[in-house]
Coordinates of C-alpha atoms and ligand atoms in Angstrom, one line a residue:
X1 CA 91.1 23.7 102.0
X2 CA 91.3 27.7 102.0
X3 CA 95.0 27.1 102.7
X4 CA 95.3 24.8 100.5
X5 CA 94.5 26.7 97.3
X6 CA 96.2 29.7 99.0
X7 CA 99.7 27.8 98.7
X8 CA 98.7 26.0 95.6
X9 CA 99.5 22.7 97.2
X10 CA 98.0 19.6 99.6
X11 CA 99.0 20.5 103.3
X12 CA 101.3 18.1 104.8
X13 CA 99.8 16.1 108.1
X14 CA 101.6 18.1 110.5
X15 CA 100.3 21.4 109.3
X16 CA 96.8 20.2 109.4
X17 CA 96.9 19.7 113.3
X18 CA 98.7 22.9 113.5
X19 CA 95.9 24.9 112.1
X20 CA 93.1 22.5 114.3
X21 CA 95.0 23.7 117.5
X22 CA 94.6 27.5 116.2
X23 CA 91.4 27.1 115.5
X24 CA 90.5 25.6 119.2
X25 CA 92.6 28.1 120.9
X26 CA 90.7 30.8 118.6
X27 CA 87.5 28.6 119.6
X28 CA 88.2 29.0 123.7
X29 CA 89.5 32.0 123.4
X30 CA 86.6 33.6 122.2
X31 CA 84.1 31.6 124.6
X32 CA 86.2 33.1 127.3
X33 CA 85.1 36.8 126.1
X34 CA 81.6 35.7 125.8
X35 CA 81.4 34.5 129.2
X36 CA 83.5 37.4 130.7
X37 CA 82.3 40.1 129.2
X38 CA 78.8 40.2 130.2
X39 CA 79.6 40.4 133.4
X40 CA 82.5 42.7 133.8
X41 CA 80.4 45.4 131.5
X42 CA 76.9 45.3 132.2
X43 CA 76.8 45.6 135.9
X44 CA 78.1 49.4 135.0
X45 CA 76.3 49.4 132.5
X46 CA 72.9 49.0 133.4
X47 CA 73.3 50.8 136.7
X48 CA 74.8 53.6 134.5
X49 CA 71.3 53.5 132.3
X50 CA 69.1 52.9 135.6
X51 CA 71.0 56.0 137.5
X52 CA 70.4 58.5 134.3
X53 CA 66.7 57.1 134.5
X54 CA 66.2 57.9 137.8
X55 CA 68.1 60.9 138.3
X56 CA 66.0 62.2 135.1
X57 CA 62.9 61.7 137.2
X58 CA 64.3 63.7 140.1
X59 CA 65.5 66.5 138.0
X60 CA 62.3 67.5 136.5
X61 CA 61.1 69.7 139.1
X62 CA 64.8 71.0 138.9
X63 CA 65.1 72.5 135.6
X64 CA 64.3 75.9 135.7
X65 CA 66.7 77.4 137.8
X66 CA 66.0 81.5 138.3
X67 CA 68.9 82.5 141.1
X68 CA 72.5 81.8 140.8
X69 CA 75.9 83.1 142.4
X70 CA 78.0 83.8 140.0
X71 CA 81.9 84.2 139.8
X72 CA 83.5 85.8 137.1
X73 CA 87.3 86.3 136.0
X74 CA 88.4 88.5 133.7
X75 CA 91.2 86.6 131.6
X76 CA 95.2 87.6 132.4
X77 CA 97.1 89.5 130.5
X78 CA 99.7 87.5 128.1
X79 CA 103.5 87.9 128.8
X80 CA 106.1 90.6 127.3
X81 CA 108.7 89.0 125.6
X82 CA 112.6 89.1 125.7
X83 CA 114.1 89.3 122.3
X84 CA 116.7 91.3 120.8
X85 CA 116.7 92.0 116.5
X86 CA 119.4 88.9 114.7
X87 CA 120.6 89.8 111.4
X88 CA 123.8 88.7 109.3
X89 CA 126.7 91.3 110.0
X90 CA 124.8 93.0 113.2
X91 CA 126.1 91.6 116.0
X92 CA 124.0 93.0 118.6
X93 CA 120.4 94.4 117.2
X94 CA 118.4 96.0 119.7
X95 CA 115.3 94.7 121.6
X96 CA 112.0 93.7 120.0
X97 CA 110.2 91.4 122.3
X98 CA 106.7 91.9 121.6
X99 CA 104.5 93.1 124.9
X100 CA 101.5 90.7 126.2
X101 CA 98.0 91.0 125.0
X102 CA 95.1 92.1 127.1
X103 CA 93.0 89.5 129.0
X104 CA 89.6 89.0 127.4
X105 CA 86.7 90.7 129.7
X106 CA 83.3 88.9 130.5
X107 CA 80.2 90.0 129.1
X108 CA 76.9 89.6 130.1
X109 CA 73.9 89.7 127.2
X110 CA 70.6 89.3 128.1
X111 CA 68.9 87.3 124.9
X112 CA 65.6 86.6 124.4
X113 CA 66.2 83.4 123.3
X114 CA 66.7 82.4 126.8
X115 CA 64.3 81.3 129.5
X116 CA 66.4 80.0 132.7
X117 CA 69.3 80.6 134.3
X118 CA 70.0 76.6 134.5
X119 CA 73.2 76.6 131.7
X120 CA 75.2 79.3 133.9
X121 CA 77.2 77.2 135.8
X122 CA 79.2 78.7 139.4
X123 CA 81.6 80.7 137.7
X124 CA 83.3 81.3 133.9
X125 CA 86.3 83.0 133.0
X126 CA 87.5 84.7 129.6
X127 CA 90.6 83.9 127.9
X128 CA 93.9 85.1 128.8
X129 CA 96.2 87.3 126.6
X130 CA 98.4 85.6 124.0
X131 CA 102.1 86.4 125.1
X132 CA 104.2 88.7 123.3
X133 CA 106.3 86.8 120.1
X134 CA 109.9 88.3 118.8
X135 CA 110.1 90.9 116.6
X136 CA 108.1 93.3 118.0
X137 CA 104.9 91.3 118.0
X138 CA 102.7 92.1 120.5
X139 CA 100.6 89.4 121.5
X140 CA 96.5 89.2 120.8
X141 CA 94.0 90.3 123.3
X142 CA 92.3 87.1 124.9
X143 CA 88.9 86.4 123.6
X144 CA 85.9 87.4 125.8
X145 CA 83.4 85.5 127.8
X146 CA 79.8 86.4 126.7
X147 CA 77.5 85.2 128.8
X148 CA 73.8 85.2 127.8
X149 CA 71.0 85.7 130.3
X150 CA 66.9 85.5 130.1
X151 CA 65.4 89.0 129.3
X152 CA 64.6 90.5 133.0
X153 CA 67.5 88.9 134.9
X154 CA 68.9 91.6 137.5
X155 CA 72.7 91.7 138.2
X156 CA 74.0 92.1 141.6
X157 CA 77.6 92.9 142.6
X158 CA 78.4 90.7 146.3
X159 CA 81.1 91.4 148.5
X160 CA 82.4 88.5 150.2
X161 CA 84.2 89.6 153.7
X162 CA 87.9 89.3 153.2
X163 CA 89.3 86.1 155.3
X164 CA 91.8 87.5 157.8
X165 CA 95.0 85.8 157.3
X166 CA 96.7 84.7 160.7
X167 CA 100.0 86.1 161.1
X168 CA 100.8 82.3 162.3
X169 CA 100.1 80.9 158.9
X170 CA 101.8 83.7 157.4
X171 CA 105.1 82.0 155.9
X172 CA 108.6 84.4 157.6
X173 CA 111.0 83.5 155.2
X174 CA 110.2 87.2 153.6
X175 CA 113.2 86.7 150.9
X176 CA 111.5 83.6 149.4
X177 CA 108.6 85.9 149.4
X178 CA 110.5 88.8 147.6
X179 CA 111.6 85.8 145.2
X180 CA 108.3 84.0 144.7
X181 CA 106.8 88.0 144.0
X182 CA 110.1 88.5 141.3
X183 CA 109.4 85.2 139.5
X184 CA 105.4 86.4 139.4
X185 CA 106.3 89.7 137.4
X186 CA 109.5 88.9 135.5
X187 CA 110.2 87.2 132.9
X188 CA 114.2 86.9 132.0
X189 CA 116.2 86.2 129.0
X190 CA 117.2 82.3 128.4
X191 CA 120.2 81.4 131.3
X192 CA 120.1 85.2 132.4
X193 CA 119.4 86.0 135.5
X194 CA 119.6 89.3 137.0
X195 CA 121.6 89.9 139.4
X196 CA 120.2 91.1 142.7
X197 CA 123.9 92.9 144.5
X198 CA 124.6 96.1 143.7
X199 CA 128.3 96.0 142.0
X200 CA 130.3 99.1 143.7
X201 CA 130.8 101.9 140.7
X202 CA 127.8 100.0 138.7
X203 CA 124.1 100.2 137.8
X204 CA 122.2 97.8 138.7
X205 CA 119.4 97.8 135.6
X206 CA 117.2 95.3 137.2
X207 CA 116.8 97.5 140.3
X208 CA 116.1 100.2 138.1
X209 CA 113.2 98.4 136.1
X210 CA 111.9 97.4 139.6
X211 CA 111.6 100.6 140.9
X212 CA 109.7 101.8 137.5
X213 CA 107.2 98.6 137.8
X214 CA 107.0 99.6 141.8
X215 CA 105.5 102.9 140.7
X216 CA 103.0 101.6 138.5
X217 CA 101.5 99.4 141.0
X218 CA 101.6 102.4 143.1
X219 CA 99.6 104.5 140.8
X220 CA 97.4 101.5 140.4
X221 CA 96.8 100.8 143.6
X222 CA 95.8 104.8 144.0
X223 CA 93.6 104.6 141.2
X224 CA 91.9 101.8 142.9
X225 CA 91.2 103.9 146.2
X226 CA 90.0 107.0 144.9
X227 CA 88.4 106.1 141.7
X228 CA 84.6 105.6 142.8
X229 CA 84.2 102.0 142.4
X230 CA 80.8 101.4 140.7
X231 CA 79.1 98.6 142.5
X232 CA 77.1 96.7 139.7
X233 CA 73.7 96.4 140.3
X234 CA 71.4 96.5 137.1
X235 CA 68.3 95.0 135.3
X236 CA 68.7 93.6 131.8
X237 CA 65.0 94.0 131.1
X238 CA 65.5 94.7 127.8
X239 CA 66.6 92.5 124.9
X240 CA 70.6 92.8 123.9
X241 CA 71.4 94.6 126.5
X242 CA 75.2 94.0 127.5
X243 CA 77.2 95.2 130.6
X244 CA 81.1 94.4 131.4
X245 CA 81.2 92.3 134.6
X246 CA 85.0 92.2 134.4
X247 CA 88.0 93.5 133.1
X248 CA 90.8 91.4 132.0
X249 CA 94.3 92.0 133.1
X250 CA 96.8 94.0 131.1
X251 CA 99.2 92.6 129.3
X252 CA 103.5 92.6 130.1
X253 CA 105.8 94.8 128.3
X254 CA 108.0 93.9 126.0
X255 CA 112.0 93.9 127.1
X256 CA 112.1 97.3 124.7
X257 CA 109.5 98.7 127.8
X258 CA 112.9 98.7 129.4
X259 CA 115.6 100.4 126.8
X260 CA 117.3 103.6 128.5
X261 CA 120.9 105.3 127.3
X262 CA 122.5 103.2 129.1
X263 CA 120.8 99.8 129.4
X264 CA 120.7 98.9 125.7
X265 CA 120.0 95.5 126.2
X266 CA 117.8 94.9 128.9
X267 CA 117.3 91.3 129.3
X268 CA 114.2 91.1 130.9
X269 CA 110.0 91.7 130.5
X270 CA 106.8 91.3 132.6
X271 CA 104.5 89.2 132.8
X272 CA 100.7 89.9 132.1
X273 CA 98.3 91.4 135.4
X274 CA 95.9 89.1 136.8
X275 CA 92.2 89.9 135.3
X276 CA 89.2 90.6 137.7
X277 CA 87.9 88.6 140.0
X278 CA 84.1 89.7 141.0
X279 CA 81.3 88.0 142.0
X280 CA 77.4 88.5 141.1
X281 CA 74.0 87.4 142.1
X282 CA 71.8 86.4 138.8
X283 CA 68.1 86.7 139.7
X284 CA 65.5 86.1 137.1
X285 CA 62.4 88.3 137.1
X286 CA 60.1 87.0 134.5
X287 CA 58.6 90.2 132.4
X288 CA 55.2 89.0 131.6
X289 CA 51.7 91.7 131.5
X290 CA 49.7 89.7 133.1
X291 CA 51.0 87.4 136.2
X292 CA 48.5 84.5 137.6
X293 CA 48.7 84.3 141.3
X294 CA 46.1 81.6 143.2
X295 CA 45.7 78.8 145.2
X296 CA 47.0 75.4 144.2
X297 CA 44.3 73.6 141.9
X298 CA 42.3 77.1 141.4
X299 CA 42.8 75.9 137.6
X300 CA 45.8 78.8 136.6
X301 CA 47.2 76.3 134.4
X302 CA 44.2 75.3 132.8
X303 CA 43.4 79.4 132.1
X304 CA 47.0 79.5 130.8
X305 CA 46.6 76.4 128.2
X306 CA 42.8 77.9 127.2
X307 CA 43.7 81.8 126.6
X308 CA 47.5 81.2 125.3
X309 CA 49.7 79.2 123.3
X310 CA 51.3 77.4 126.3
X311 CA 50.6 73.7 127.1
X312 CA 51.3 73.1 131.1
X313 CA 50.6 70.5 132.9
X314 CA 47.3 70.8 134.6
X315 CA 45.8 68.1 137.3
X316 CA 43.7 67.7 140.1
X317 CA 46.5 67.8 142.8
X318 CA 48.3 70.5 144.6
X319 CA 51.2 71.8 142.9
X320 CA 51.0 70.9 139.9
X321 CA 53.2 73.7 138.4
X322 CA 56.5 73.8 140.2
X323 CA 58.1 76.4 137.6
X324 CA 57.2 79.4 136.2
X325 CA 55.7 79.5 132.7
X326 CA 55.1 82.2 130.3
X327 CA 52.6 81.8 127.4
X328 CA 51.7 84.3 124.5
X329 CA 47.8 85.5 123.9
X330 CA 48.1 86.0 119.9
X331 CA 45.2 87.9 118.8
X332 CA 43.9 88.1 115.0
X333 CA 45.8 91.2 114.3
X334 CA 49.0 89.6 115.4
X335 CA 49.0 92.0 118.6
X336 CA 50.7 89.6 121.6
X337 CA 50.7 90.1 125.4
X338 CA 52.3 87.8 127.9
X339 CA 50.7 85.7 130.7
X340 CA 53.2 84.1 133.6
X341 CA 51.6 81.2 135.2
X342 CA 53.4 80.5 138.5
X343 CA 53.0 77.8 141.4
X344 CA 50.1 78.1 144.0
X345 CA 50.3 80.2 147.2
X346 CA 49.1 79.1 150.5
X347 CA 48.6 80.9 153.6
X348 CA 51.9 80.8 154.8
X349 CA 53.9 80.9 152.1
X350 CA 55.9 84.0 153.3
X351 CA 57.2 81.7 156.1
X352 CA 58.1 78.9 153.6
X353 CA 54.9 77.0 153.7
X354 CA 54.0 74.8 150.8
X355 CA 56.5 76.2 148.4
X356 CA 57.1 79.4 149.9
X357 CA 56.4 82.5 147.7
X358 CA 60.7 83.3 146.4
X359 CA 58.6 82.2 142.8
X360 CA 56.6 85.4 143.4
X361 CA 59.7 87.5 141.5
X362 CA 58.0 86.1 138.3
X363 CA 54.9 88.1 138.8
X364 CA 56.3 91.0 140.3
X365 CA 57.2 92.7 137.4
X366 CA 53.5 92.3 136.2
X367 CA 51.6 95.3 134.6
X368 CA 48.6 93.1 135.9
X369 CA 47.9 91.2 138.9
X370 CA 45.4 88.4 137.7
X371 CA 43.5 86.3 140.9
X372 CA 42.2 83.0 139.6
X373 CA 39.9 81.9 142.3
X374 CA 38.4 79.1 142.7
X375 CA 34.2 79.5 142.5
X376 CA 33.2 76.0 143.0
X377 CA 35.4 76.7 146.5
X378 CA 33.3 77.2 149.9
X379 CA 34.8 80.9 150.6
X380 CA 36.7 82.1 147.4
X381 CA 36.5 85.7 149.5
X382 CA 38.9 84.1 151.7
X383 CA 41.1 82.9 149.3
X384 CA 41.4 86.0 147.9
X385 CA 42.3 87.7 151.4
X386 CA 44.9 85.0 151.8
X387 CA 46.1 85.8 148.4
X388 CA 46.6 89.6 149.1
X389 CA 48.4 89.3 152.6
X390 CA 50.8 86.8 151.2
X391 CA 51.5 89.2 148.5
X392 CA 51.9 91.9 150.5
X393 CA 54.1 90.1 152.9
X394 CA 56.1 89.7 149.6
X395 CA 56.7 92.7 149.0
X396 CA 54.6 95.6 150.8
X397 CA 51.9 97.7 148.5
X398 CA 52.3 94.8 145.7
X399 CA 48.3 94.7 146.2
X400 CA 48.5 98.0 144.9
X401 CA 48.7 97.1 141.6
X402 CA 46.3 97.0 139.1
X403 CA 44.1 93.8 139.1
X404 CA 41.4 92.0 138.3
X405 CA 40.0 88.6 139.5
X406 CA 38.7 85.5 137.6
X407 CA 36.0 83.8 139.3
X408 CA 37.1 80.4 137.6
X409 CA 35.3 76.9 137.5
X410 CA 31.9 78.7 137.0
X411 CA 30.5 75.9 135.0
X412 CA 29.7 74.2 138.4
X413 CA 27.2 76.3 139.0
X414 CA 25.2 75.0 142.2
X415 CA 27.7 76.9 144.2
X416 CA 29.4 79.6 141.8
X417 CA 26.6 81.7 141.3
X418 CA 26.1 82.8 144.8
X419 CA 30.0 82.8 145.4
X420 CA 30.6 84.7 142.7
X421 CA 27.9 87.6 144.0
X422 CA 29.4 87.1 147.7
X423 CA 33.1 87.5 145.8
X424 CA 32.2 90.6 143.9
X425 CA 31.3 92.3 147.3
X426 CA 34.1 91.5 148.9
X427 CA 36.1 92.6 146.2
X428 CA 35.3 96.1 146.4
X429 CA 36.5 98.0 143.8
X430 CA 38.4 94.8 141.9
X431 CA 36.6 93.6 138.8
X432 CA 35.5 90.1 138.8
X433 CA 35.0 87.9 135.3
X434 CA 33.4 84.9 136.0
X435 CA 35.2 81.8 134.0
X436 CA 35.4 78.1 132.6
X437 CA 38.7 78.0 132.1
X438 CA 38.3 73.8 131.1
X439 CA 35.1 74.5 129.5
X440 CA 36.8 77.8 127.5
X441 CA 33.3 80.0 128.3
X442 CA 33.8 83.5 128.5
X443 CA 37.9 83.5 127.8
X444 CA 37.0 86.0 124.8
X445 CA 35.7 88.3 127.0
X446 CA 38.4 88.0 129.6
X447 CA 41.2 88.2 126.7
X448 CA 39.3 91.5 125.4
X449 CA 39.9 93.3 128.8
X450 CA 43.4 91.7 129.3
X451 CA 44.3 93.5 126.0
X452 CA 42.4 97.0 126.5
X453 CA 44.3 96.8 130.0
X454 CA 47.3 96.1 128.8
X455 CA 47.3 98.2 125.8
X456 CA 46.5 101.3 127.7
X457 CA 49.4 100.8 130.4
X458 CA 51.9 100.0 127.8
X459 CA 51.4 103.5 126.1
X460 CA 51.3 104.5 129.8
X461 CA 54.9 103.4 130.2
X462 CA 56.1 104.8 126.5
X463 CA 55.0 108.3 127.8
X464 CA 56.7 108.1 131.4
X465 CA 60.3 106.7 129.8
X466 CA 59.5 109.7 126.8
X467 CA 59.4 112.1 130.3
X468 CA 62.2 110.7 132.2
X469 CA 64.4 110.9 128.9
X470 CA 63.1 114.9 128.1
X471 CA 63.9 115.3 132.0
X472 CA 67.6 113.8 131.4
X473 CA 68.4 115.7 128.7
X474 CA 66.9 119.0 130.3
X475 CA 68.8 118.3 133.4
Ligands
GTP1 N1 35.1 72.1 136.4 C1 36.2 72.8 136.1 N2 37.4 72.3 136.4 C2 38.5 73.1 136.2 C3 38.4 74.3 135.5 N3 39.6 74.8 135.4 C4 40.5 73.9 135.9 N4 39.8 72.8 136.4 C5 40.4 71.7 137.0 O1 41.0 72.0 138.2 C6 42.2 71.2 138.3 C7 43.4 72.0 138.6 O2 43.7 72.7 137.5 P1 45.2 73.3 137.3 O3 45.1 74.2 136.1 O4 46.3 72.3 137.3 O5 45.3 74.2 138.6 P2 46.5 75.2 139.1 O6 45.9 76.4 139.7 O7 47.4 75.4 138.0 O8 47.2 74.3 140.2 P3 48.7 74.3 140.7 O9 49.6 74.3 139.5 O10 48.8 73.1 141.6 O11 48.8 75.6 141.5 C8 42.3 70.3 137.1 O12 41.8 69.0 137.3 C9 41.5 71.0 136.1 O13 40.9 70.2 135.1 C10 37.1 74.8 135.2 O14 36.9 75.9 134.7 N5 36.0 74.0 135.5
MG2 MG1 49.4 75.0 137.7

């Protein structure tokens, strides 16, 4: 009827069984999608949803990554370009091909809007030189790689040992070497190609350019020996701190590079050096006051989430905590100190046991070594002992540092009273502060002497770096 009105008059017999069969083929045609399409798309489809569940589950013990290798390439340098000046009644205008721009270098920033080393990836490079453009445009220095790092990540240069190449492998054909090395630095004029034989009574201007590029790799390759190479190795502990890991290459010259009395044309440039190649090891080392060390279910957590403004998880089983976390004590007059919270250690850790103790880097750094121990335990003494030797066998005269131990859980009291008496003896010299961490009893008194402590070693450490700074300049 649509049709109808559409050509403004009746439809002829013929035309209505033409437009029945479209509409049946239109009909089957779409039932055939319905009943194909299910099945060639959700098989992937679901499983693609189902993986991403799973995988989600797996990776949550995953995310917070503090070690990486890293590889880092400075960019290349851009091209120098062959180009000679064209004007209208100058027949032959001198060069002016642009030289290449400089490689971008890579940065590293330590930012402390960053907690993990997770986003870093294996490697990054910065951008490479923009080539060099005709009339005398030099081309623009490649952009460079920043990379931003958590506050207290160290910086290691590695050496990887050279592979030795066996002289088997080695290809002999040394002329398609000599030609693959030619095509690497040159770049020619359009359907010019030097010419390689020495014409008898001639110069040969490409041999001449040659020999000039030979000598600067020479010098280079001096510079490389006898300059002191520093070997990176530093700690950004310190917010926007920056440090060049590499260098990017230099860019080619232009063909002018090349213009002597008696080449005035030279039809040839270079090609841009290769950037850096270096690799690093990125370790994070959490920079907290106060780092928690204790057994598994001493309640570290639950002291965490009752004295700061960090929620982690806290439960009755064993490792609970499989990551690092850092939570701020805020106190009325806005002064802040920071508390790291880290997995439990068991005896044994130092030979991988339970979790092993490489998560101990996030309290070494500590101005103060916390022990939460267990009260409502049969022999918190002992765990403390087995606290201190793995600590020690983390890193000899840790134990050294200034601590203090919380004798949590003291709310069940049938057996923390006498512990905690038995504890302080052991202790010796280490003051204990009895706790309820889930109860929140006596966390004002223990956040009191967290901040005297704290606030006496941090003007402690402004007066040492005043020293070593008076020292420098003295020196
Ligand atoms: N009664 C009592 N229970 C507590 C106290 N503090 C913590 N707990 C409980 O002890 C259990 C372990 O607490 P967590 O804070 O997860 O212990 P953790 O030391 O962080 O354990 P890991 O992360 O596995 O090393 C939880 O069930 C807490 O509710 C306390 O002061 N009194
Ligand atoms: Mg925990």
């Amino acid at each position: 009827m649509f049709l109808s009105k559409l050509i403004q008059r009746p439809l002829a017999s013929s035309e209505v069984r033409l437009l029945w069969s479209c509409r049946a083929t239109f009909h089957t045609t779409t039932r055939c999608l319905d009943q194909d399409q299910p099945q060639k798309r959700s098989p992937s489809s679901v499983n693609y949803k189902l993986r991403g569940k799973a995988s989600q589950k797996k990776r949550i013990g995953r995310q917070f990554i503090d070690f990486v290798r890293f590889t880092a390439r400075g960019g290349d340098g851009g091209d120098g370009c062959v180009s000679f000046h064209r004007e209208k009644y100058l027949a032959k205008g001198p060069p002016n091909g642009g030289n290449g721009g400089r490689g971008g270098n890579v940065i590293i920033k330590s930012s402390s809007d960053e907690t993990t080393l997770r986003y870093m990836g294996s490697g990054g490079s910065a951008k490479r030189g923009q080539n060099g453009l005709g009339g005398g445009r030099h081309g623009m220095m490649g952009e460079n790689l920043v990379i931003r790092v958590p506050v207290g990540t160290v910086v290691r240069q590695v050496f990887r040992d050279k592979k030795e190449v066996d002289p088997e492998d080695e290809p002999e054909d040394e002329e398609a070497l000599a030609q693959q090395a030619r095509e690497n630095r040159w770049v020619y004029f359009p359907r010019t190609e030097p010419n390689q034989t020495v014409i008898e009574g001639k110069k040969n201007f490409f041999r001449q350019a040659e020999r000039v590029m030979d000598e600067e790799d020479k010098y280079l390759r001096w510079r490389a020996r006898t300059e002191q190479q520093t070997v990176i190795d530093v700690d950004l502990n310190e917010p926007d701190q920056e440090l060049v890991l590499c260098t990017g290459g230099s860019g080619g010259y232009g063909n002018p590079y090349f213009l002597t009395t008696d080449n005035r044309s030279p039809k040839f440039a270079t090609r841009g050096r290769k950037g850096e190649i270096r690799e690093f090891e990125l370790e994070l080392k959490t920079i907290a006051d106060i780092g928690l060390v204790g057994l598994p279910n001493a309640g570290k957590s639950t002291l965490l989430g009752a004295i700061s403004n960090a929620h982690p998880k806290q439960a009755s089983y064993a490792f609970t905590t499989l990551h690092p976390f850092v939570g701020t004590v805020d106190y009325v007059d806005d002064y802040q100190l920071t508390v790291a919270d880290i997995p439990g250690l068991i005896q044994g850790a130092h030979r991988n046991v339970g979790l092993g103790h490489a998560f101990l880097r996030h309290v070494e750094r500590a101005k103060i070594l916390v022990y939460v121990i267990d009260l409502s335990g049969e022999t918190p003494w002992e765990d403390l002992k087995v606290l201190q030797s793995e600590l020690e066998a983390y890193r000899p005269g840790l134990t050294k540092r200034q601590s203090l131990i919380i004798g949590n859980k003291a709310d069940r009291v049938t057996t923390a009273r006498e512990n905690l008496t038995r504890l302080q003896a052991e202790a010796k010299d280490i003051p204990v502060i009895p706790v309820s961490a889930r109860y929140e009893k006596n966390i004002l008194k223990l956040t009191s002497v967290l901040r005297k402590e704290v606030e006496r070693l941090r003007v402690e450490d402004i007066e040492r770096k005043r020293k070593e700074l008076e020292d420098d300049e003295d020196m």
